[in-house]
């Protein structure tokens, strides 16, 4: 029974390669985006530099944090950070936790 399953899997392998070859062959190269850093600085644990871009429809300003460890890009929306950060330094200001 095991040898039959292996033979079936190997028999279908060239088809899988063909499908992957067509998928990879259809990829279009994208130009790199070059943007200037934002004049704003973020973070309560240090100064984080972001880049400001306009995204969406209607367009909205978003600050992006480039990630050098992976392909992810983090965006901070208009409500992502509160203006009053006193609660970050003083745990006693919380009366309840949810």
Coordinates of C-alpha atoms in Angstrom, one line a residue:
X1 CA 0.0 0.0 0.0
X2 CA 2.8 2.4 0.9
X3 CA 4.7 1.8 -2.4
X4 CA 1.5 2.4 -4.4
X5 CA 1.0 5.8 -2.7
X6 CA 4.6 6.8 -3.4
X7 CA 4.3 5.8 -7.0
X8 CA 1.1 7.8 -7.5
X9 CA 2.7 10.8 -5.9
X10 CA 5.8 10.5 -8.1
X11 CA 3.7 10.0 -11.2
X12 CA 1.9 13.3 -10.5
X13 CA 5.1 15.2 -9.7
X14 CA 5.9 16.4 -13.3
X15 CA 2.4 17.9 -13.6
X16 CA 3.0 19.8 -10.4
X17 CA 6.3 21.1 -11.8
X18 CA 4.5 22.2 -15.0
X19 CA 1.9 24.1 -13.0
X20 CA 4.5 25.8 -10.8
X21 CA 6.6 26.6 -13.9
X22 CA 3.7 28.4 -15.5
X23 CA 2.9 30.3 -12.2
X24 CA 6.5 31.4 -11.7
X25 CA 6.9 32.2 -15.4
X26 CA 4.0 34.7 -15.2
X27 CA 5.5 36.8 -12.4
X28 CA 6.1 40.4 -13.4
X29 CA 9.1 42.3 -11.9
X30 CA 8.1 45.3 -9.9
X31 CA 10.2 48.5 -9.6
X32 CA 11.5 49.4 -6.1
X33 CA 9.7 52.2 -4.4
X34 CA 12.0 55.0 -3.2
X35 CA 10.6 57.4 -0.6
X36 CA 12.0 60.0 1.7
X37 CA 11.8 59.5 5.5
X38 CA 9.0 61.2 7.4
X39 CA 9.8 64.2 9.6
X40 CA 7.8 62.6 12.4
X41 CA 9.4 60.3 15.0
X42 CA 7.5 57.5 16.8
X43 CA 7.9 55.1 19.7
X44 CA 8.0 55.2 23.5
X45 CA 11.1 52.9 23.5
X46 CA 13.2 55.0 21.2
X47 CA 13.0 57.1 18.0
X48 CA 11.5 55.2 15.2
X49 CA 11.7 56.8 11.7
X50 CA 8.8 56.2 9.3
X51 CA 8.0 57.0 5.7
X52 CA 4.8 58.9 4.9
X53 CA 2.8 57.7 2.0
X54 CA -0.8 58.1 0.8
X55 CA -2.8 54.9 0.4
X56 CA -6.3 53.8 -0.4
X57 CA -9.3 55.5 -2.0
X58 CA -10.0 58.1 -0.9
X59 CA -6.3 58.6 -0.2
X60 CA -5.3 58.7 3.4
X61 CA -1.9 59.5 4.9
X62 CA -0.2 56.5 6.5
X63 CA 3.2 56.2 8.2
X64 CA 5.0 53.0 7.2
X65 CA 7.8 51.3 9.1
X66 CA 10.1 49.3 6.7
X67 CA 11.0 45.9 8.0
X68 CA 14.5 44.7 7.2
X69 CA 14.0 41.2 8.5
X70 CA 11.1 40.2 6.2
X71 CA 8.8 41.4 3.4
X72 CA 6.3 42.9 5.9
X73 CA 5.6 46.6 6.0
X74 CA 3.8 48.0 9.1
X75 CA 1.5 50.9 8.8
X76 CA 0.3 53.2 11.6
X77 CA -3.2 54.6 10.9
X78 CA -4.6 57.8 12.4
X79 CA -5.8 56.0 15.5
X80 CA -2.8 53.7 15.9
X81 CA -1.1 55.8 18.6
X82 CA -2.7 57.9 21.3
X83 CA -1.6 61.5 21.8
X84 CA -1.6 61.2 25.6
X85 CA 1.0 58.6 26.5
X86 CA 1.1 59.0 30.3
X87 CA -0.5 55.6 30.7
X88 CA 2.6 54.0 29.1
X89 CA 4.8 55.1 31.9
X90 CA 2.4 54.8 34.9
X91 CA 0.7 51.5 35.4
X92 CA -1.3 52.9 38.4
X93 CA -3.4 55.0 36.1
X94 CA -5.4 52.0 35.1
X95 CA -8.5 51.4 37.1
X96 CA -9.5 48.2 35.3
X97 CA -8.2 45.8 32.6
X98 CA -10.3 44.3 29.9

